Short mmCIF file of C-alpha atoms and ligand atoms in Angstrom, two decimals:
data_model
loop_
_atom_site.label_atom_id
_atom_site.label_comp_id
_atom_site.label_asym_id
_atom_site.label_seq_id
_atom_site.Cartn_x
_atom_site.Cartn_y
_atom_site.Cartn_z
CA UNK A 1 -7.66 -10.18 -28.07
CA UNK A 2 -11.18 -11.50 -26.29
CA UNK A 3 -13.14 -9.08 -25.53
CA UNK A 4 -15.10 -9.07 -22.08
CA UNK A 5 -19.03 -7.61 -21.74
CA UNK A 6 -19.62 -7.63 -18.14
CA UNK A 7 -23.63 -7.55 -17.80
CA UNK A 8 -25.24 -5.76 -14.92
CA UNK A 9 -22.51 -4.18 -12.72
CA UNK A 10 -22.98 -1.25 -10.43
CA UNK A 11 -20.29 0.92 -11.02
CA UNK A 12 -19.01 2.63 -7.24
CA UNK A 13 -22.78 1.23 -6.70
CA UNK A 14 -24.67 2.94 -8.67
CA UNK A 15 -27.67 1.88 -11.39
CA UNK A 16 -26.39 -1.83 -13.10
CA UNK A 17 -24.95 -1.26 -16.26
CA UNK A 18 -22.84 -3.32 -19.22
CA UNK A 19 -19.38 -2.33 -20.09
CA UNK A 20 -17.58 -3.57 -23.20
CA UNK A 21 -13.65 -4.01 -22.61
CA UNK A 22 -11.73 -4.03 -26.09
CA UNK A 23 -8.16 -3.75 -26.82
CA UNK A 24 -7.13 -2.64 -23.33
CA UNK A 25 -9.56 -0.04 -22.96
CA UNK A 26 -14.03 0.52 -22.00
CA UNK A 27 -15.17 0.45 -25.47
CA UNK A 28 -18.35 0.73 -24.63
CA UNK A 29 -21.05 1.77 -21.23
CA UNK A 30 -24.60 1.65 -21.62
CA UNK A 31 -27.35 -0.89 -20.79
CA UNK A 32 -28.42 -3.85 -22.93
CA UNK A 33 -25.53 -3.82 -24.56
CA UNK A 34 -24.66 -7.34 -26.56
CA UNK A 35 -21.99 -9.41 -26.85
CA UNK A 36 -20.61 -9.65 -30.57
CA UNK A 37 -18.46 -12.21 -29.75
CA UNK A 38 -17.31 -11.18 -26.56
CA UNK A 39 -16.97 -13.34 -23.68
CA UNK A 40 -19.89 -12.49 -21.02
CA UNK A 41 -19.18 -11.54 -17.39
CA UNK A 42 -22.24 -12.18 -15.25
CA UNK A 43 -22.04 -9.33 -12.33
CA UNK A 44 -25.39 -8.85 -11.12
CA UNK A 45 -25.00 -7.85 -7.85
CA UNK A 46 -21.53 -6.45 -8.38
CA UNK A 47 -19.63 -3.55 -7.86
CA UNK A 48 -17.33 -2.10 -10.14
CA UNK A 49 -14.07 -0.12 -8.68
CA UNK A 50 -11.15 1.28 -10.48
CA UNK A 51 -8.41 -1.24 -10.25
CA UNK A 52 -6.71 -0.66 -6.94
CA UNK A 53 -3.36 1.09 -6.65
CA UNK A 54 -1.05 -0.11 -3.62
CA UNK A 55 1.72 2.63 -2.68
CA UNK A 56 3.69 0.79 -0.09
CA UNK A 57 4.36 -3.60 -1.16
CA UNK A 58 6.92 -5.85 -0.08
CA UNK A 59 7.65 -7.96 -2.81
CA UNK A 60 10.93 -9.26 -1.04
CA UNK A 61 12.42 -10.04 -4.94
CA UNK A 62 15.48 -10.28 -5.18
CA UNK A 63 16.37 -11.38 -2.00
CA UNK A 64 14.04 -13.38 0.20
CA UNK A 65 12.03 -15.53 -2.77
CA UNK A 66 11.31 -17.98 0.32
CA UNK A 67 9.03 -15.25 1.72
CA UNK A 68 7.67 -13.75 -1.75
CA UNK A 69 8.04 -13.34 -5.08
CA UNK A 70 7.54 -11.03 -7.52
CA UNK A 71 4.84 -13.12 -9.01
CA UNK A 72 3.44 -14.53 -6.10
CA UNK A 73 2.81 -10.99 -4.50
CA UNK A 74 1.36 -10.13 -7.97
CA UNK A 75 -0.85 -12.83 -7.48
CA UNK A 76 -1.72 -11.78 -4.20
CA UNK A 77 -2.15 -8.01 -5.21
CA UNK A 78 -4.59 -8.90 -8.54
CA UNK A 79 -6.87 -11.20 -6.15
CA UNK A 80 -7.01 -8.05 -3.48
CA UNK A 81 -8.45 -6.21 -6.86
CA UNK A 82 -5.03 -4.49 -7.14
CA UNK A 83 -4.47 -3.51 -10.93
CA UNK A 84 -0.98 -1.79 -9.57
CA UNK A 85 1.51 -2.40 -7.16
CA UNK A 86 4.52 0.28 -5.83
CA UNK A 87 7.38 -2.33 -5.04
CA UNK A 88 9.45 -1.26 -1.80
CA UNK A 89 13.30 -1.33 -1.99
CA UNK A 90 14.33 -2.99 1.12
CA UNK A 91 15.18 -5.75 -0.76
CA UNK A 92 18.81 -7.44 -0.77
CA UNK A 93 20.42 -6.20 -2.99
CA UNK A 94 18.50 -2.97 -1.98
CA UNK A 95 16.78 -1.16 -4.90
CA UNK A 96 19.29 1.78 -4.78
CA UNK A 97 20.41 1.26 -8.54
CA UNK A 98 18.73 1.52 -12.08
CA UNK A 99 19.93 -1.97 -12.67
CA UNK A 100 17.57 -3.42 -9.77
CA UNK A 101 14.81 -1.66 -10.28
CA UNK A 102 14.81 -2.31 -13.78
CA UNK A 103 15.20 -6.39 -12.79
CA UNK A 104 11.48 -6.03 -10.58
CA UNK A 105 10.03 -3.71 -13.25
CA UNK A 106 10.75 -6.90 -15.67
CA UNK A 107 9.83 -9.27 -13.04
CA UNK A 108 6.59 -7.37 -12.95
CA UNK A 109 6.14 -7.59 -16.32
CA UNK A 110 6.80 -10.89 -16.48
CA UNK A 111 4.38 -12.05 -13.78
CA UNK A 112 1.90 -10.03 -16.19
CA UNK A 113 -0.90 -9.87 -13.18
CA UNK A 114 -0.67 -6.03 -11.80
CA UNK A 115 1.64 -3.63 -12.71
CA UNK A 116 4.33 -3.35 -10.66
CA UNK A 117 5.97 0.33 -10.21
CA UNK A 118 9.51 -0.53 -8.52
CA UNK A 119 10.29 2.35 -5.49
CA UNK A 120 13.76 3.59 -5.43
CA UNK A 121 16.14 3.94 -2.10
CA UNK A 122 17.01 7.37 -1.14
CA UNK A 123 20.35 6.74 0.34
CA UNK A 124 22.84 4.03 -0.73
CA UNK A 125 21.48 0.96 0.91
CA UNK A 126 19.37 2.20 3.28
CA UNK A 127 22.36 3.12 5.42
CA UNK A 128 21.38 7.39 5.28
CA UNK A 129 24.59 8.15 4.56
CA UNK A 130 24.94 9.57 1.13
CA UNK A 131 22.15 9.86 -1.64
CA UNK A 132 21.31 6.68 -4.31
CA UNK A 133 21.42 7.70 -8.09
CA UNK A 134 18.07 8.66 -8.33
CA UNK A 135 18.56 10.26 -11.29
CA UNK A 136 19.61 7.11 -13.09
CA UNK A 137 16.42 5.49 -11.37
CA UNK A 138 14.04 7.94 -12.86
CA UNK A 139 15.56 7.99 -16.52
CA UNK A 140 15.68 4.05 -16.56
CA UNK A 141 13.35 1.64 -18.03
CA UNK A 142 11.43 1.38 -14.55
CA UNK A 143 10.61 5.08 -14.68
CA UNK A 144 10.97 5.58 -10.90
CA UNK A 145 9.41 8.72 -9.08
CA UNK A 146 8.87 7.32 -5.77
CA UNK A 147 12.11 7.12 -3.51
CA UNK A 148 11.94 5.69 -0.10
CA UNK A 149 14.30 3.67 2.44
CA UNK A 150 11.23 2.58 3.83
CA UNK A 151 12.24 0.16 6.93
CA UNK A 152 14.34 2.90 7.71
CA UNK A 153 13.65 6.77 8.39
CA UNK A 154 15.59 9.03 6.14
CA UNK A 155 17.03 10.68 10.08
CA UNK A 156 19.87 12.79 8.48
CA UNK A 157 17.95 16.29 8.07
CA UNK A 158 20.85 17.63 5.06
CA UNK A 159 20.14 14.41 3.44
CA UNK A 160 16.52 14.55 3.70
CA UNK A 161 16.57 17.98 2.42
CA UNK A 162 18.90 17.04 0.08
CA UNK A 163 16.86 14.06 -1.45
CA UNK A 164 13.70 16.73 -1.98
CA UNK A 165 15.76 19.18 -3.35
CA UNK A 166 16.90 16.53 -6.56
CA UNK A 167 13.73 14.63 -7.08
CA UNK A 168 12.01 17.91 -7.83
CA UNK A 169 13.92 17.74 -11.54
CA UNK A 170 11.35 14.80 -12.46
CA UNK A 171 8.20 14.80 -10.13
CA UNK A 172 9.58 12.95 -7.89
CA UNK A 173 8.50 12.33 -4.14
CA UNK A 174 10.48 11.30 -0.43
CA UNK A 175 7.88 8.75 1.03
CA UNK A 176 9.41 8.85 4.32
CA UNK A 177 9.19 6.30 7.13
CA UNK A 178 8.87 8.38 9.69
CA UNK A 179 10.78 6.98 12.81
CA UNK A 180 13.01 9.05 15.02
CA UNK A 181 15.48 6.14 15.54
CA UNK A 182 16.80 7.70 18.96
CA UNK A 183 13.61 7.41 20.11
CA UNK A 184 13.00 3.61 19.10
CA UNK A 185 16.25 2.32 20.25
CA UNK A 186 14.82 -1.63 21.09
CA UNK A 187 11.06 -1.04 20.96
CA UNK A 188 9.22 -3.50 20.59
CA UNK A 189 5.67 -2.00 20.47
CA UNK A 190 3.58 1.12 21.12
CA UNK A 191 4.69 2.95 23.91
CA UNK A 192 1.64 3.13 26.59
CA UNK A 193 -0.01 1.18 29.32
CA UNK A 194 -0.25 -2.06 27.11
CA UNK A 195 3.57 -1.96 26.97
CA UNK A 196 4.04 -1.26 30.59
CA UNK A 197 1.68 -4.11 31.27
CA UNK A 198 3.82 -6.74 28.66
CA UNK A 199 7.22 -5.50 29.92
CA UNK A 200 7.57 -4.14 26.38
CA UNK A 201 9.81 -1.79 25.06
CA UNK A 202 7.71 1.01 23.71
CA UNK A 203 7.98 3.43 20.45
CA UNK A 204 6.70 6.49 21.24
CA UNK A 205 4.28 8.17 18.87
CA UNK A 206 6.10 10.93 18.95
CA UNK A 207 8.89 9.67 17.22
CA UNK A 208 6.50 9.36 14.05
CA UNK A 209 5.47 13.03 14.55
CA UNK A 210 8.64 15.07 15.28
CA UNK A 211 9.94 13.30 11.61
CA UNK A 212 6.78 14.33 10.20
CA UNK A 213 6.61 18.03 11.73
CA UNK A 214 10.36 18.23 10.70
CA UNK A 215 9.67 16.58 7.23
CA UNK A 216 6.46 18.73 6.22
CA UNK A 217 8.73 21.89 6.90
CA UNK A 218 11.92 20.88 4.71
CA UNK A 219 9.34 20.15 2.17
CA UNK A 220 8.00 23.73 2.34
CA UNK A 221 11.15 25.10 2.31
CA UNK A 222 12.57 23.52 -0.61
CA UNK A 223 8.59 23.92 -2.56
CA UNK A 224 9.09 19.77 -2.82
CA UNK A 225 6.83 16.50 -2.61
CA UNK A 226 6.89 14.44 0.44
CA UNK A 227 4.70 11.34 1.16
CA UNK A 228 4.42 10.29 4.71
CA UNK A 229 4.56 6.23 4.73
CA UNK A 230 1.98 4.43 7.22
CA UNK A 231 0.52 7.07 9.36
CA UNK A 232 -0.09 5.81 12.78
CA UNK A 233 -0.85 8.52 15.26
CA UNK A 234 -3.43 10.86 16.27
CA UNK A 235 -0.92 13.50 16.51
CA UNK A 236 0.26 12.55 12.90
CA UNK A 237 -3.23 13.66 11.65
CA UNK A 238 -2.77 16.89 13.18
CA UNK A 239 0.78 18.07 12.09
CA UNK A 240 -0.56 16.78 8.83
CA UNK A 241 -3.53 18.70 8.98
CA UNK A 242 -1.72 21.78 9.87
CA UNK A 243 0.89 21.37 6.87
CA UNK A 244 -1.82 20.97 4.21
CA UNK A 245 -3.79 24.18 5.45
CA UNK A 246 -0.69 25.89 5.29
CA UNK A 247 -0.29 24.69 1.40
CA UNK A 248 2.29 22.32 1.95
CA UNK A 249 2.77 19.74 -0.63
CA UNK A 250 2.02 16.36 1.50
CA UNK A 251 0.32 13.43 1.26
CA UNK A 252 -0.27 10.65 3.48
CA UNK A 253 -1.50 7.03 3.65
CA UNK A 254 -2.72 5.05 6.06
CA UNK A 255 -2.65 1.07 6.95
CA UNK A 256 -5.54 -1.04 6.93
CA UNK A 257 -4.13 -2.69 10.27
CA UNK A 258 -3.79 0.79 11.79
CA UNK A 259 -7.33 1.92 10.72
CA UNK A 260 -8.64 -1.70 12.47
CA UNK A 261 -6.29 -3.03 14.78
CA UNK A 262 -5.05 -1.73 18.41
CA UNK A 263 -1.75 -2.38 21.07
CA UNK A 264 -4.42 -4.82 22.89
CA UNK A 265 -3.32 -7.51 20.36
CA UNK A 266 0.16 -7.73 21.62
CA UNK A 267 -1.71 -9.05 25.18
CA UNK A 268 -0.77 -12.61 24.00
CA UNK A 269 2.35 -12.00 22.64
CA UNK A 270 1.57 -12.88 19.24
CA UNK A 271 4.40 -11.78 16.79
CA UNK A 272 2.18 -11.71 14.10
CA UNK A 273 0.85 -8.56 15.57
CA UNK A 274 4.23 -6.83 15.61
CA UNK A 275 5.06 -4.32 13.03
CA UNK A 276 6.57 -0.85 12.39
CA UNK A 277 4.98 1.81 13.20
CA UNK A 278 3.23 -0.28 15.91
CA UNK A 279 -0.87 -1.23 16.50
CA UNK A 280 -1.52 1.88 18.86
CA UNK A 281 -4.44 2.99 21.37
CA UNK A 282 -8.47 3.20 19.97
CA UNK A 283 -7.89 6.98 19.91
CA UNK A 284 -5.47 6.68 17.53
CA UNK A 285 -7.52 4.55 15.36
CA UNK A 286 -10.71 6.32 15.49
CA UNK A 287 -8.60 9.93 14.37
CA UNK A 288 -6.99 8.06 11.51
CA UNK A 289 -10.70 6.50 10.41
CA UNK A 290 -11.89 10.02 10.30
CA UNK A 291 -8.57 11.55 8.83
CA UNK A 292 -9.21 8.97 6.10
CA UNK A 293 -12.77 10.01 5.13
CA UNK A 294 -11.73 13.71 5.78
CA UNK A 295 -9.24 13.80 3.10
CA UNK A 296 -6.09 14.70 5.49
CA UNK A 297 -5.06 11.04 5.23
CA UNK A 298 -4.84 10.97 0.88
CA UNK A 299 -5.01 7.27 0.52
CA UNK A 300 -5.14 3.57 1.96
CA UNK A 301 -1.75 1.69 1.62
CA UNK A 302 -1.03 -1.82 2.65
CA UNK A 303 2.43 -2.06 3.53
CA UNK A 304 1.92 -5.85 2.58
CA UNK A 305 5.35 -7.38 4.33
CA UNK A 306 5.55 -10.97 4.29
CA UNK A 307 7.92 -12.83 6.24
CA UNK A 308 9.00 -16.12 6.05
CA UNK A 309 7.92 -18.32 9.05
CA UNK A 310 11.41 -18.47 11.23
CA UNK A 311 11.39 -14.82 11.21
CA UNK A 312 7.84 -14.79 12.28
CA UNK A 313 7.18 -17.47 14.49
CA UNK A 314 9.35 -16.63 17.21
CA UNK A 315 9.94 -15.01 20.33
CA UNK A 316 8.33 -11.08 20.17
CA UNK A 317 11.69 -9.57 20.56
CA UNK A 318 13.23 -11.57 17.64
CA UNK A 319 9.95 -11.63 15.58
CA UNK A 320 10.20 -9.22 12.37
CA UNK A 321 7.98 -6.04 12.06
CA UNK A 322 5.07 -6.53 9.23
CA UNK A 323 2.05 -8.04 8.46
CA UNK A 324 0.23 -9.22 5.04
CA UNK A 325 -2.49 -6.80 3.65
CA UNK A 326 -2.79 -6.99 0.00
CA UNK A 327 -5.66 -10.21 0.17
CA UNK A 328 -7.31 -8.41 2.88
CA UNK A 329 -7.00 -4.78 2.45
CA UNK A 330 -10.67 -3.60 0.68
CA UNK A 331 -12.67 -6.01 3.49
CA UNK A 332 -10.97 -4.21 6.52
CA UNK A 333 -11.86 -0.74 4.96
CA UNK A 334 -14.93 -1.73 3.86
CA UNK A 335 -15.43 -2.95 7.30
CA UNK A 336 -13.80 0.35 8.86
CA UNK A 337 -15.70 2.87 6.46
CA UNK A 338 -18.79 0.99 5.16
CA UNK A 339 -19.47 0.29 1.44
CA UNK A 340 -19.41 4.42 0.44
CA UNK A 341 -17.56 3.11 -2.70
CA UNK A 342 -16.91 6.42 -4.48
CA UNK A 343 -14.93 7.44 -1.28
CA UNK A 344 -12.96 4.04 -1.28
CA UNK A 345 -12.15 4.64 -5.49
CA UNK A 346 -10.95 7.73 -4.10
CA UNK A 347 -8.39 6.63 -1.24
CA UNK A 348 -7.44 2.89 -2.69
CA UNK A 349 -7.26 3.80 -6.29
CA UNK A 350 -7.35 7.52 -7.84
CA UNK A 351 -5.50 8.94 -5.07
CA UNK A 352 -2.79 6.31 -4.88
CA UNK A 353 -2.35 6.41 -8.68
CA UNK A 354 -2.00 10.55 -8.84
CA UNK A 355 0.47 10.34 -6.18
CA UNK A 356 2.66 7.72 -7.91
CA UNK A 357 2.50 9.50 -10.98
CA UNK A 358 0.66 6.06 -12.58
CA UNK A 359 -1.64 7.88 -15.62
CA UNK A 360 -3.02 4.14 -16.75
CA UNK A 361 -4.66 3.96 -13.20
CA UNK A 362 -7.10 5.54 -11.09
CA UNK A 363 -9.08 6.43 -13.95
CA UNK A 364 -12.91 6.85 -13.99
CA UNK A 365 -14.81 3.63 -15.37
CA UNK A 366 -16.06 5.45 -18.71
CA UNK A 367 -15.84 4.69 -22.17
CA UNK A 368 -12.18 5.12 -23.57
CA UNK A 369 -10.82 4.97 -20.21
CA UNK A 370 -8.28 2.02 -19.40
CA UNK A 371 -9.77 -1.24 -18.22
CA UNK A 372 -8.06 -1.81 -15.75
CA UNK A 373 -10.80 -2.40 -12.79
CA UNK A 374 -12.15 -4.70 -9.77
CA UNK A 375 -15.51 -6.05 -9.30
CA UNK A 376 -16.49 -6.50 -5.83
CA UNK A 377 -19.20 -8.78 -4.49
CA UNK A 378 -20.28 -6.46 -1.45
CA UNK A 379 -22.57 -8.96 -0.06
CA UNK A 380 -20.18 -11.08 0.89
CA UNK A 381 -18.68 -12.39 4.07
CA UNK A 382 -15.53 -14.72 4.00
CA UNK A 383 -13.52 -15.71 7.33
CA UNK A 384 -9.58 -15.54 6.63
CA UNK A 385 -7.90 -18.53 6.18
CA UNK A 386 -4.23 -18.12 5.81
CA UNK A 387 -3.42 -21.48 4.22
CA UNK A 388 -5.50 -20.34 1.26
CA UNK A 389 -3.82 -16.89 0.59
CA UNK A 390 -1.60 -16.34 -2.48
CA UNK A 391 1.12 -14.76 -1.11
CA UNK A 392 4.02 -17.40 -0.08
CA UNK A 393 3.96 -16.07 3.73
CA UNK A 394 1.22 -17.00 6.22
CA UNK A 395 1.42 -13.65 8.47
CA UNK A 396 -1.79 -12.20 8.56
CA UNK A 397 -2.83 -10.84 11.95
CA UNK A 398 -6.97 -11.26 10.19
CA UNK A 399 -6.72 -15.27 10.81
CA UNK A 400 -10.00 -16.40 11.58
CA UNK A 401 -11.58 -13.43 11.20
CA UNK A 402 -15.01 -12.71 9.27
CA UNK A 403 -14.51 -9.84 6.91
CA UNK A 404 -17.18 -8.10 4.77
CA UNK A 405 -16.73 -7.74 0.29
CA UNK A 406 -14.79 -9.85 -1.57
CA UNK A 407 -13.17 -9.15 -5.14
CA UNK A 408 -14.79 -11.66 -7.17
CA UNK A 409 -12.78 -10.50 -10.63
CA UNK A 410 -9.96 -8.19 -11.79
CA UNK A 411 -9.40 -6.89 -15.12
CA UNK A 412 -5.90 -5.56 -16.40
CA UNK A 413 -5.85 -3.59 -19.59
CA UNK A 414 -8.63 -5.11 -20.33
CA UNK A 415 -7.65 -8.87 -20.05
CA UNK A 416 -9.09 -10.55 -16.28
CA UNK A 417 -6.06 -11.77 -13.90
CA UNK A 418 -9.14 -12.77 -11.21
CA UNK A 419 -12.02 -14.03 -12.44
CA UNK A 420 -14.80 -16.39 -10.29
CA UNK A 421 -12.24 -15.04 -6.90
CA UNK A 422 -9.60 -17.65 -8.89
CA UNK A 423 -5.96 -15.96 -10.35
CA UNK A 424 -5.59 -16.64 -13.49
CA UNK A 425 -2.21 -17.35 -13.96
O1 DOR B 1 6.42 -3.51 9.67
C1 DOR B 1 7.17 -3.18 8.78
N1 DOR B 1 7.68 -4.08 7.93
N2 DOR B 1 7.51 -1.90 8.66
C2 DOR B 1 8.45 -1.48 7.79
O2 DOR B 1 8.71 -0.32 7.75
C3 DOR B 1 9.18 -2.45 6.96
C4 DOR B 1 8.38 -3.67 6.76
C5 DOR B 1 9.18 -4.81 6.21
O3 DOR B 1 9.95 -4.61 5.27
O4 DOR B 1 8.99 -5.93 6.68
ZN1 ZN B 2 7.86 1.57 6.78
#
């Protein structure tokens, strides 16, 4: 197996150093190190992350290959610096059995450019009616101990209970989409004066909160794990501030379009700006900015949903919820944070990776460690072009848009899937 020196890098920006990466792991870190055969990686100037972990992707395999791929949103993920990748399981079939979640675990293998950790449903497709086997999920070849119906809110409060009752046996968690779907019957976008303005349906923050308030409790309760999906709200932040004082086991992420983006964008009636839980007011995004660096929001997801263009580019009220993020997601919180890259390792990549149980991730960049890392080039500045993204949809709301850092290489187990800002495979 080649073996990879990379020469000068600043590790979460510190003092340039060399590390050796042999057989899948850092052999070596120290300074002036040579190469003994190894093939050099210039990185002066570049910083060195922990491979990013992704909690919330829409891979859309099986199902809708038109809009992605396993492979292609692999492809997308590893040239975002994403060394791992939680697979959603709205897809058709739904991912409510061990056989299809073993199919994308092999998929991911396959694809061989992050590693993808397939989510399981909660309920039997999606419908919250009864509960999936997640037993047979977590024993099966894919290893699954995240469960979600994510695109739906696990409403039913037996089942929800229910669900964080069984998962308990194997460290599992309930990442909930939290949506009270009385209270989002048609919406369309954030409920407020934007909406009012646009003639817009609107979904109410507080249909994200009352799941969560409810949610938090049941987990207390029953002494379980719950992950809150996409935190949009400033009233999210508090319930989930409360719950965490009060020793409850939660953790949250948040979206890189929530942390940036506000209702405002829907003034043109751009579907590309629709998604679920919608853009909402300033406020909201300045509490979830400072939840994030606070440590009340655990970690940065991207809820990367690609859609294919004739479920896109339509009229608002047909147009389907979700945006790309995976390409984009370190620039926007770089952009929203700054480049305090210790805190960043600690929301994009070690958190994400302790929640989904991944041990190979999220790991400090010292010797014996796993290489799996992301070198950034934090001087950077690159305008969004959505022709030249990986993934096979074109819906990112950044179009045109000048974003600070770009990943410049990615290394998996020691092997680079992005090198020069090019996928390998
Ligand atoms: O905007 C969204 N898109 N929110 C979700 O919860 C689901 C996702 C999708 O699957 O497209
Ligand atoms: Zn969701």
């Amino acid at each position: 197996m080649t073996q990879y020196l990379i020469k000068g890098v600043r590790v979460l920006g510190g003092e340039p150093a060399d590390l050796l990466l042999r057989d899948g792991v850092i052999a070596e870190v120290g300074t002036g190190l040579d190469a003994r055969g190894a093939q050099l990686v210039d990185a002066d100037g570049l910083v060195a992350l922990p491979g990013l972990v992704d909690l919330h992707t829409h891979l859309r395999e099986p199902g809708r290959e038109d809009a992605e791929t396993v492979e292609t949103g692999s492809r997308a993920a590893a040239l975002g610096g994403y060394t791992a990748v939680c697979a959603m399981a709205n897809t058709d079939p739904v991912a409510d059995t061990a056989g299809v979640v073993e199919q994308v675990y092999r998929l991911g293998r396959e694809a061989g450019l992050v590693d993808v950790q397939p989510v399981g449903a909660v309920t039997v497709g999606l419908r919250g009616e009864r509960l999936a086997e997640l037993g047979a999920m977590a024993s099966s070849a894919a290893a699954v101990r995240i469960f979600s119906d994510d695109g739906h809110c696990v409403a039913d409060p037996r089942l929800m209970r229910r669900a964080l009752e069984y998962v308990k046996a194997f460290d599992g968690v309930i990442a909930q989409h939290a949506e009270e779907p009385r209270l989002t019957e048609g919406a369309q976008m954030h409920e407020g004066e934007v909406a009012t303005r646009l003639g817009l349906a609107g979904w109410p923050a507080v249909a994200e909160e009352a799941i969560i308030a409810r949610d938090v409790l049941l987990a207390e309760h029953v002494d379980s794990r719950l992950h809150v999906c996409h935190v949009s709200s400033a009233g999210s932040v508090e319930i989930l501030r409360w719950a965490k004082a009060r020793g409850i086991r939660v953790t949250a992420e948040v979206c890189p379009h929530h942390l940036l983006l506000t209702d405002e964008r829907a003034t043109g009636y751009d579907p590309v700006f629709k998604v679920n839980p919608p853009l909402r007011t300033a406020a909201d995004t300045a509490a979830l900015r400072a939840a994030l660096a606070e440590g009340v929001i655990d970690a940065v997801a991207t809820d990367h949903a690609p859609h294919a263009v004739e479920d896109k580019e339509c009229e608002w009220a047909y147009a389907r919820p979700g945006m790309l993020g995976l390409e984009t997601a370190l620039s926007i919180v770089v952009e929203v944070l700054g480049p305090r890259w210790d805190l960043i390792a600690e929301r994009m990549s070690r958190t994400p990776a302790r929640i989904a149980g991944l041990s190979g991730h999220g790991q400090d960049l010292v010797a014996g460690a796993p290489a799996n890392l992301t070198l950034v080039d934090p001087a950077a500045r690159w305008t969004v072009d959505p022709a030249e993204l990986a993934s096979r949809s074109r819906n990112t709301p950044y179009a045109g848009m000048t974003l600070p850092a770009r990943v410049v290489a990615t290394f998996l187990r020691g092997a680079p899937t992005v090198l020069d800002g090019k996928a390998l495979r």
